[in-house]
mmCIF file of C-alpha atoms in Angstrom:
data_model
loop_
_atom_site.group_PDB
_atom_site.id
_atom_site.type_symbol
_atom_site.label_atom_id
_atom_site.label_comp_id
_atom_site.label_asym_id
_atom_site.label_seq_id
_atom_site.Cartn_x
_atom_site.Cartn_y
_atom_site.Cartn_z
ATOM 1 C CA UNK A 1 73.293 6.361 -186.740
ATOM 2 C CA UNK A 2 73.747 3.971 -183.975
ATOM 3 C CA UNK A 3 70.970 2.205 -181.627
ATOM 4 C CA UNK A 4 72.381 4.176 -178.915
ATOM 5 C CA UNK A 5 72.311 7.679 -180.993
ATOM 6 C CA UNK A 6 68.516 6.741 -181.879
ATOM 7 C CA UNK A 7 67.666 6.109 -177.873
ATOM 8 C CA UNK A 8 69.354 9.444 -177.190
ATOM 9 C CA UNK A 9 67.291 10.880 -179.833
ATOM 10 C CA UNK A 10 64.394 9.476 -178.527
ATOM 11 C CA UNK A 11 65.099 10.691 -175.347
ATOM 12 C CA UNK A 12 65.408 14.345 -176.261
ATOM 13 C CA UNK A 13 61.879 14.140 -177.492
ATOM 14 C CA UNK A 14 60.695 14.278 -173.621
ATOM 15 C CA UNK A 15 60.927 17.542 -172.193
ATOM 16 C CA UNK A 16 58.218 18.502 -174.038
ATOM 17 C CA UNK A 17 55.936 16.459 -171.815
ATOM 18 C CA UNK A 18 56.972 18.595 -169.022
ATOM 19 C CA UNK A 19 57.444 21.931 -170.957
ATOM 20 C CA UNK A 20 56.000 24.106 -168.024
ATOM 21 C CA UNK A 21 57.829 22.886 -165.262
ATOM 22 C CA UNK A 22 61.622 22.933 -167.314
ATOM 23 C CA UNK A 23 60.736 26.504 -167.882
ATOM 24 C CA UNK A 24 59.986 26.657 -163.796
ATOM 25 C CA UNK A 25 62.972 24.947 -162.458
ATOM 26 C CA UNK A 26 65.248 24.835 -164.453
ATOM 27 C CA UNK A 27 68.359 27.016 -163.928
ATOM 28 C CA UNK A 28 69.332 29.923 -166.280
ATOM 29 C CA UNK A 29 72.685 31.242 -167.201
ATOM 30 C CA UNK A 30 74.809 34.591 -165.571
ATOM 31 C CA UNK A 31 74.870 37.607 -167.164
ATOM 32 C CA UNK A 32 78.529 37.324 -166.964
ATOM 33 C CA UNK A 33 78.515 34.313 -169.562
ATOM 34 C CA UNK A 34 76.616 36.405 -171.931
ATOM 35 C CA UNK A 35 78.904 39.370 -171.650
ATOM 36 C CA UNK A 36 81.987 36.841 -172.575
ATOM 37 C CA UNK A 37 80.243 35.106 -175.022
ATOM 38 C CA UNK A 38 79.331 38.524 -177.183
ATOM 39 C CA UNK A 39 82.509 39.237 -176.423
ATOM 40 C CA UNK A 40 84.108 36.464 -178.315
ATOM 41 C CA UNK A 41 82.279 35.877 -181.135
ATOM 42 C CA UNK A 42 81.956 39.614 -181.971
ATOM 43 C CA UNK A 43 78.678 38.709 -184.144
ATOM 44 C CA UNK A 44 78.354 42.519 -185.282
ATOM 45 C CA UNK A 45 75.268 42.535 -187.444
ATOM 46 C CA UNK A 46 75.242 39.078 -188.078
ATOM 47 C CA UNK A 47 72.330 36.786 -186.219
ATOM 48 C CA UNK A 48 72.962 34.366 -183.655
ATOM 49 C CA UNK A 49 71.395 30.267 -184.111
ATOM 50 C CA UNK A 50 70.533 28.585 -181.308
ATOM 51 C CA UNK A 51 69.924 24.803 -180.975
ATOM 52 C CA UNK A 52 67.539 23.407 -179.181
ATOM 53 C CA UNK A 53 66.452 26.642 -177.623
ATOM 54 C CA UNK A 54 63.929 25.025 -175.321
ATOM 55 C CA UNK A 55 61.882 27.321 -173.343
ATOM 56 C CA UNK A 56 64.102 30.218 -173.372
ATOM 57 C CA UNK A 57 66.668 29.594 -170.624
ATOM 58 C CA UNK A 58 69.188 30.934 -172.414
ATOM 59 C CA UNK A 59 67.528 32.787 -175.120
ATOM 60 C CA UNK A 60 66.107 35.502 -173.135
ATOM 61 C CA UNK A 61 69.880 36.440 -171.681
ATOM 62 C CA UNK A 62 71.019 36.926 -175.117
ATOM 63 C CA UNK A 63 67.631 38.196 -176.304
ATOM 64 C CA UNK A 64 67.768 41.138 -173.897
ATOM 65 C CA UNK A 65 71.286 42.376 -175.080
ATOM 66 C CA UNK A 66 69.572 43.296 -178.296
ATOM 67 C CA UNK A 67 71.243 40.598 -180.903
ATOM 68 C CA UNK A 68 68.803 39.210 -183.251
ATOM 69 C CA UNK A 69 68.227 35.461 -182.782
ATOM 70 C CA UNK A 70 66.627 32.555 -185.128
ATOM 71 C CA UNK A 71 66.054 29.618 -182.094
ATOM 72 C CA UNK A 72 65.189 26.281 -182.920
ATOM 73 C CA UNK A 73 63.500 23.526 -181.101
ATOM 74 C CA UNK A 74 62.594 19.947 -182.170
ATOM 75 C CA UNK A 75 59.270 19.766 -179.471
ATOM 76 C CA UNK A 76 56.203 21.944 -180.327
ATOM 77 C CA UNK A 77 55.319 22.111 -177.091
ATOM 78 C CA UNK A 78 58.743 23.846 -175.927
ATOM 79 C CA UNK A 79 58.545 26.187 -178.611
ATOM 80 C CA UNK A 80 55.214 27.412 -177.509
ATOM 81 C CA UNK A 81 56.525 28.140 -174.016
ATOM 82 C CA UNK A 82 59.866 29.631 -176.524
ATOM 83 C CA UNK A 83 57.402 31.616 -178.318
ATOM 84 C CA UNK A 84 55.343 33.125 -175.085
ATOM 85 C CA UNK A 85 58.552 34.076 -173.063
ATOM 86 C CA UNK A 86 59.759 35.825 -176.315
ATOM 87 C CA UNK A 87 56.972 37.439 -177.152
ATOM 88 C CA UNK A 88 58.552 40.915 -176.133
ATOM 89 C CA UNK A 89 61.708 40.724 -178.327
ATOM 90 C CA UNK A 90 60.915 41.073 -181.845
ATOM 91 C CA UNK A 91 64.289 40.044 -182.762
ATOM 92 C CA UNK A 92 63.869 36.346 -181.652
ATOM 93 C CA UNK A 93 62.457 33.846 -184.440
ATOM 94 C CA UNK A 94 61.387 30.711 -183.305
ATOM 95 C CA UNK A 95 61.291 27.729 -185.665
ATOM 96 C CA UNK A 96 59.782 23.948 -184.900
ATOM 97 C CA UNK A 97 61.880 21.339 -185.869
ATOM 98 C CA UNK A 98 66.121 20.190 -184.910
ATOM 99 C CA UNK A 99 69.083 21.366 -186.118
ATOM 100 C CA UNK A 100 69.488 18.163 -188.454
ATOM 101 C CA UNK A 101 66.655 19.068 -190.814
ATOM 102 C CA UNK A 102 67.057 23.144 -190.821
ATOM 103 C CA UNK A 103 67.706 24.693 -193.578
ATOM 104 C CA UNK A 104 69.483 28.304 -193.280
ATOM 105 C CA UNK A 105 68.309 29.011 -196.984
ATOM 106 C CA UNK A 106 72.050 30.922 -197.211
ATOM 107 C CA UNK A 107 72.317 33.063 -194.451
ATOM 108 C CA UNK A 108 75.723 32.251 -192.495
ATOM 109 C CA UNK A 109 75.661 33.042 -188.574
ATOM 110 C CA UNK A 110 78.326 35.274 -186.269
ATOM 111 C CA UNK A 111 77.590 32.961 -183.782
ATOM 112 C CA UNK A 112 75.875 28.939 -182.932
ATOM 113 C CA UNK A 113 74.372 28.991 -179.850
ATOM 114 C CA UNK A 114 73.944 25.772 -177.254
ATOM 115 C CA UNK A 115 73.029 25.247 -174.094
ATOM 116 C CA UNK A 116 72.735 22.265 -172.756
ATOM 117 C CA UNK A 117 71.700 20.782 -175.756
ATOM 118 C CA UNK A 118 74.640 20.024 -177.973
ATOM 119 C CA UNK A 119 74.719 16.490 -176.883
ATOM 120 C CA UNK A 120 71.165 15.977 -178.613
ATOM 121 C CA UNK A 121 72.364 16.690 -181.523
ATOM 122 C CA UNK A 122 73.402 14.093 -184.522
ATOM 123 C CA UNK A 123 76.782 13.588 -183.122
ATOM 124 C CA UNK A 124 77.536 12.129 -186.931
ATOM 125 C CA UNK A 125 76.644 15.362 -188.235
ATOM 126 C CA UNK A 126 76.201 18.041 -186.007
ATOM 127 C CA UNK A 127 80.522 19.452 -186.592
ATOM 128 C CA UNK A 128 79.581 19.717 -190.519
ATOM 129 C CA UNK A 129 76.415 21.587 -189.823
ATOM 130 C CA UNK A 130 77.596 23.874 -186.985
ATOM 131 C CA UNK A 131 80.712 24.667 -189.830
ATOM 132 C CA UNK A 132 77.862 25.408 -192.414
ATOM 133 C CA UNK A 133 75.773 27.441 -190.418
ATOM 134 C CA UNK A 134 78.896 29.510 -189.425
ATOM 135 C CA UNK A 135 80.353 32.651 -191.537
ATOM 136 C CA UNK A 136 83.889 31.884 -190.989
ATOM 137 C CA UNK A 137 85.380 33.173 -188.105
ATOM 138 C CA UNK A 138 81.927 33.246 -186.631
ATOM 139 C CA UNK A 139 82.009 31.541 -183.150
ATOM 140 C CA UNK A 140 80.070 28.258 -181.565
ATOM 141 C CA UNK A 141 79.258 28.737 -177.419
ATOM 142 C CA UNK A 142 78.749 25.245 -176.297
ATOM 143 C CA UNK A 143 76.937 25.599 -172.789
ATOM 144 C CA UNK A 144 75.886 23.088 -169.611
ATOM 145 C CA UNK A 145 75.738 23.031 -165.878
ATOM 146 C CA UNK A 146 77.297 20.345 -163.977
ATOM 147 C CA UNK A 147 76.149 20.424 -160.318
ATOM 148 C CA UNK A 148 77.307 18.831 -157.378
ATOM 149 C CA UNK A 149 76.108 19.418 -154.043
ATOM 150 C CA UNK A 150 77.986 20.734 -150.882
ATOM 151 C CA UNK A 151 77.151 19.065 -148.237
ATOM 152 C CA UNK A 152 79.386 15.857 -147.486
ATOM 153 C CA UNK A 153 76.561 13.975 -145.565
ATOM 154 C CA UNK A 154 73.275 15.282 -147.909
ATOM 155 C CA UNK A 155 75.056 13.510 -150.537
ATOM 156 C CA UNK A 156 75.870 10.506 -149.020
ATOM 157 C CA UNK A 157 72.243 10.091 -148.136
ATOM 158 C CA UNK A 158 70.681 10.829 -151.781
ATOM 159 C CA UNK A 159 73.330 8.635 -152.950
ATOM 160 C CA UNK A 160 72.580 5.554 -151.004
ATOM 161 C CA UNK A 161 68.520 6.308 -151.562
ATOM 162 C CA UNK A 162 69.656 6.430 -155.585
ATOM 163 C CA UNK A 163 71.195 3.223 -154.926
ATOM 164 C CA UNK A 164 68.866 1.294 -153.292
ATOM 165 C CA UNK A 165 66.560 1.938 -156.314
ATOM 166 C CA UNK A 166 69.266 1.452 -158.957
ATOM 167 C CA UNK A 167 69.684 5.559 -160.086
ATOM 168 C CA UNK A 168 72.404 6.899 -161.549
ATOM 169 C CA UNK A 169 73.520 10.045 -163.038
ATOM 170 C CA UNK A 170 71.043 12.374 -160.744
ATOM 171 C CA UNK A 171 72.826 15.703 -160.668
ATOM 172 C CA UNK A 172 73.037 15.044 -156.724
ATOM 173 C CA UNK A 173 75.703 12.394 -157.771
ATOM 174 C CA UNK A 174 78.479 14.695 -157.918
ATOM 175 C CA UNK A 175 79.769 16.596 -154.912
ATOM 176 C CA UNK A 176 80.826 20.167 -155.117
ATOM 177 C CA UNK A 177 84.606 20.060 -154.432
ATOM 178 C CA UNK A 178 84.764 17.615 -157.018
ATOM 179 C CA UNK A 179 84.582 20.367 -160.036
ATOM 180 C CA UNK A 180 88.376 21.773 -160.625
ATOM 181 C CA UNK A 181 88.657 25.696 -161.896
ATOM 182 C CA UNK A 182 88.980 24.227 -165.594
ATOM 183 C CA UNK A 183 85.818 22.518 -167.523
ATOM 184 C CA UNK A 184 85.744 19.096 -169.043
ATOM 185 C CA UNK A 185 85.478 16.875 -165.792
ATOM 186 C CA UNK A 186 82.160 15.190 -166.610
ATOM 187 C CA UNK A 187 81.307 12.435 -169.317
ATOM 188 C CA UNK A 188 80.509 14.002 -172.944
ATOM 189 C CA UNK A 189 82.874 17.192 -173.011
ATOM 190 C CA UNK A 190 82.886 18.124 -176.033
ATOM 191 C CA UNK A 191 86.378 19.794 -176.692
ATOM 192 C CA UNK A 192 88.400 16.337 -178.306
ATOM 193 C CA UNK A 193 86.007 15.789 -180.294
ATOM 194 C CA UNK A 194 85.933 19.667 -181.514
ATOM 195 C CA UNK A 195 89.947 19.432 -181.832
ATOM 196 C CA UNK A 196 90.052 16.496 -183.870
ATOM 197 C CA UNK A 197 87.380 18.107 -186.522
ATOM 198 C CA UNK A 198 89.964 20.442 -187.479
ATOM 199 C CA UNK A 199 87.567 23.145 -188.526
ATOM 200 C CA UNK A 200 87.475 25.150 -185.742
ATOM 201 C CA UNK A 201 90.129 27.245 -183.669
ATOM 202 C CA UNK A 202 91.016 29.359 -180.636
ATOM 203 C CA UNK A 203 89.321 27.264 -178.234
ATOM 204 C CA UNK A 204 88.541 28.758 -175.136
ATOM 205 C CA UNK A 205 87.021 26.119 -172.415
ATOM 206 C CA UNK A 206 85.258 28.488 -169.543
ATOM 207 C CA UNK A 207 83.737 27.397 -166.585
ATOM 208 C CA UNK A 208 81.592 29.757 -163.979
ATOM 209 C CA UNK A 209 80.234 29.196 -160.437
ATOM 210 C CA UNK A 210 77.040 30.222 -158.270
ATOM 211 C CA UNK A 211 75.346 28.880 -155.607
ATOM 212 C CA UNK A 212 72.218 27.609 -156.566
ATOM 213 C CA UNK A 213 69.689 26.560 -153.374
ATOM 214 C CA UNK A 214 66.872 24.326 -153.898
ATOM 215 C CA UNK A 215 63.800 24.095 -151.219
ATOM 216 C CA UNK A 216 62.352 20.291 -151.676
ATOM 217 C CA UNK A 217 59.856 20.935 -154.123
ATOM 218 C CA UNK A 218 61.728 22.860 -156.515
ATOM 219 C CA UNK A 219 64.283 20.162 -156.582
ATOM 220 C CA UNK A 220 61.976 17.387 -157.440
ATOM 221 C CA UNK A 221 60.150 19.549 -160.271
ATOM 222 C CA UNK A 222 63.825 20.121 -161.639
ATOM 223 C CA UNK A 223 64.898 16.576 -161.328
ATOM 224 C CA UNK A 224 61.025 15.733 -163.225
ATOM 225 C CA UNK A 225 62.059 17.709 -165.958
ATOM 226 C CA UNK A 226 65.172 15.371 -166.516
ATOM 227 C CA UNK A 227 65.728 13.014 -169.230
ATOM 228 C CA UNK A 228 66.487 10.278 -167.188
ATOM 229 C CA UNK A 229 63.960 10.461 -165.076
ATOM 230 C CA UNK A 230 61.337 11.209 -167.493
ATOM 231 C CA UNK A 231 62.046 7.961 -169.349
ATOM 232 C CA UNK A 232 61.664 5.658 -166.001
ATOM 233 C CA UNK A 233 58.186 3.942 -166.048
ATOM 234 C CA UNK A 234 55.974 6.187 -163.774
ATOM 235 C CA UNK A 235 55.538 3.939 -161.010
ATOM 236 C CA UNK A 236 59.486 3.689 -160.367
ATOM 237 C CA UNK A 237 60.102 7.377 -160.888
ATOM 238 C CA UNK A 238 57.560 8.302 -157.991
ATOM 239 C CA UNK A 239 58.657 6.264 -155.925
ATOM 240 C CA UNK A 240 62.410 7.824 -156.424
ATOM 241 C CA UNK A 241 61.297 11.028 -156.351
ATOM 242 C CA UNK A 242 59.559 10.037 -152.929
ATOM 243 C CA UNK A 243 62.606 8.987 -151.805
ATOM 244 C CA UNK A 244 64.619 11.907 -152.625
ATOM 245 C CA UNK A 245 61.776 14.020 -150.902
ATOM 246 C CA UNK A 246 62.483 11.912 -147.623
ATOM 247 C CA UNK A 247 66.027 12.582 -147.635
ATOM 248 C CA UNK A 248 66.142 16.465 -148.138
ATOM 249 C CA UNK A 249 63.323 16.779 -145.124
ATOM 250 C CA UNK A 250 65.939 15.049 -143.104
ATOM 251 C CA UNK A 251 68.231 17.703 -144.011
ATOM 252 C CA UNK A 252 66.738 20.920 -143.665
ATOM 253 C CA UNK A 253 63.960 20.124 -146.668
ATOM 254 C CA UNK A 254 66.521 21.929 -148.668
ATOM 255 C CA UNK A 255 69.373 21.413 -150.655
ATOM 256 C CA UNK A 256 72.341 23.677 -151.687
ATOM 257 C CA UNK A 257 74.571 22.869 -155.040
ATOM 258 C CA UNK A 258 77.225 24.597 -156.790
ATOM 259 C CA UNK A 259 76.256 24.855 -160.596
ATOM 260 C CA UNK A 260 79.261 24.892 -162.442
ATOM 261 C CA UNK A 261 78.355 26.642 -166.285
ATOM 262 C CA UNK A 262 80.686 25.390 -168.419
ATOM 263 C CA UNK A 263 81.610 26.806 -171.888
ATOM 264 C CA UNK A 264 83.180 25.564 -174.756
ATOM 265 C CA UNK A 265 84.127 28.504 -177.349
ATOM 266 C CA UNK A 266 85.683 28.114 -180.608
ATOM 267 C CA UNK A 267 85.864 29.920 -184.520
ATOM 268 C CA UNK A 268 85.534 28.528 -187.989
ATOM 269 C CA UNK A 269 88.480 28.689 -189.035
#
């Protein structure tokens, strides 16, 4: 493992700090995506994994169409917020601890489940276990949300307050008409690197649209709950969530973005 794979590591370790407020603001996923996702893999009786389940974002939307589920997550603390918002679907099991170091003890899965989460994962082993954990033909749904925000001038002003105090990769960074109809126009897409393992086929990239509108202090509890702003020293990341405050009262103390879910299927061959 690289220095940079241990810092991303380390950084995935975070969210836990803020385990209440990711489970506030954070956005969910469409009904839609779960319909086309079920669709795909076709799991039958077979249980779905999910990585780094978090607090449930996803979970619940699969949860709720009945499939039984064995989510796991590396920070206690999310798991106990995983574990309350579950508590009414019996066929959810929760276990503490990554992907890396899980043992299925034999059981092969219709389907690997991950939303916005994949990137956390060992990216020197995480093909050979999601090909393990698979029966074959079973299906992996690789899931984030890409925002960028609609209005021309809003953005120009949270991009010149990020750089005045050296930000980057806020999801205010991208604009809206930026995003194309197909997925895969953002840093880490993951659907090369799934090509070139060669264990996995019929690859379906998917990407969805909603408007998503955020009132001031909804945004900055979402943008708290990030990784790179939870690792700025505290002084530095009040002051540029101050700063982001100041901007969106100038424009309505609002903001409007257009989340962009975008999907990655594939099967074990």
């Amino acid at each position: 493992m690289t220095a940079d794979d241990q810092v991303d590591m380390a950084r995935s370790q975070v969210f836990g700090e803020v385990a209440e407020a990711y489970d506030a603001a954070r956005p969910g996923y469409a009904d839609q995506l779960v319909t086309d996702v079920l669709a795909y893999a076709a799991p039958g009786g077979r249980p779905v994994v999910e990585v780094g389940a978090g607090t449930g974002k996803a979970t619940l939307a699969f949860a709720a169409r009945g499939v039984r589920m064995v989510c796991l997550e590396p920070d206690e603390r999310m798991a106990a917020v995983l574990r309350r918002n579950t508590a009414g679907h019996p066929g959810v099991a929760v276990r503490t601890g990554g992907f890396e170091d899980w043992r299925p003890g034999g059981r092969r899965f219709g389907l690997l489940l991950a939303a916005t989460s994949w990137h956390w994962v060992d990216p020197a082993r995480r093909w050979d276990l999601a090909h393990a954990a698979l029966a074959p033909g079973g299906a992996l749904a690789l899931v984030w949300n890409p925002q960028g925000v609609r209005d021309p001038q809003v953005h120009a002003a949270l991009a010149e307050s990020d750089r005045r105090l050296g930000i980057t990769g806020a999801p205010h960074a991208r604009r809206a008409w930026e995003f194309a109809d197909v997925p895969g126009d953002w840093p880490g897409w993951p659907e090369a690197e799934c090509r070139r393992d060669g264990r996995f086929t019929d690859l379906r990239p998917v990407r969805y649209r909603q408007e998503v509108h955020y009132d001031t202090d909804r945004y900055l509890t979402y943008l708290s709950t990030l990784s790179g702003y939870r690792v700025l020293p505290p002084a530095l990341r009040s002051e540029v969530l101050a700063a982001t405050a100041r901007t969106l009262r100038r424009y309505g103390d609002a903001l409007t973005m257009t989340l962009c879910t975008d999907v990655l299927l594939a099967r074990a061959r």
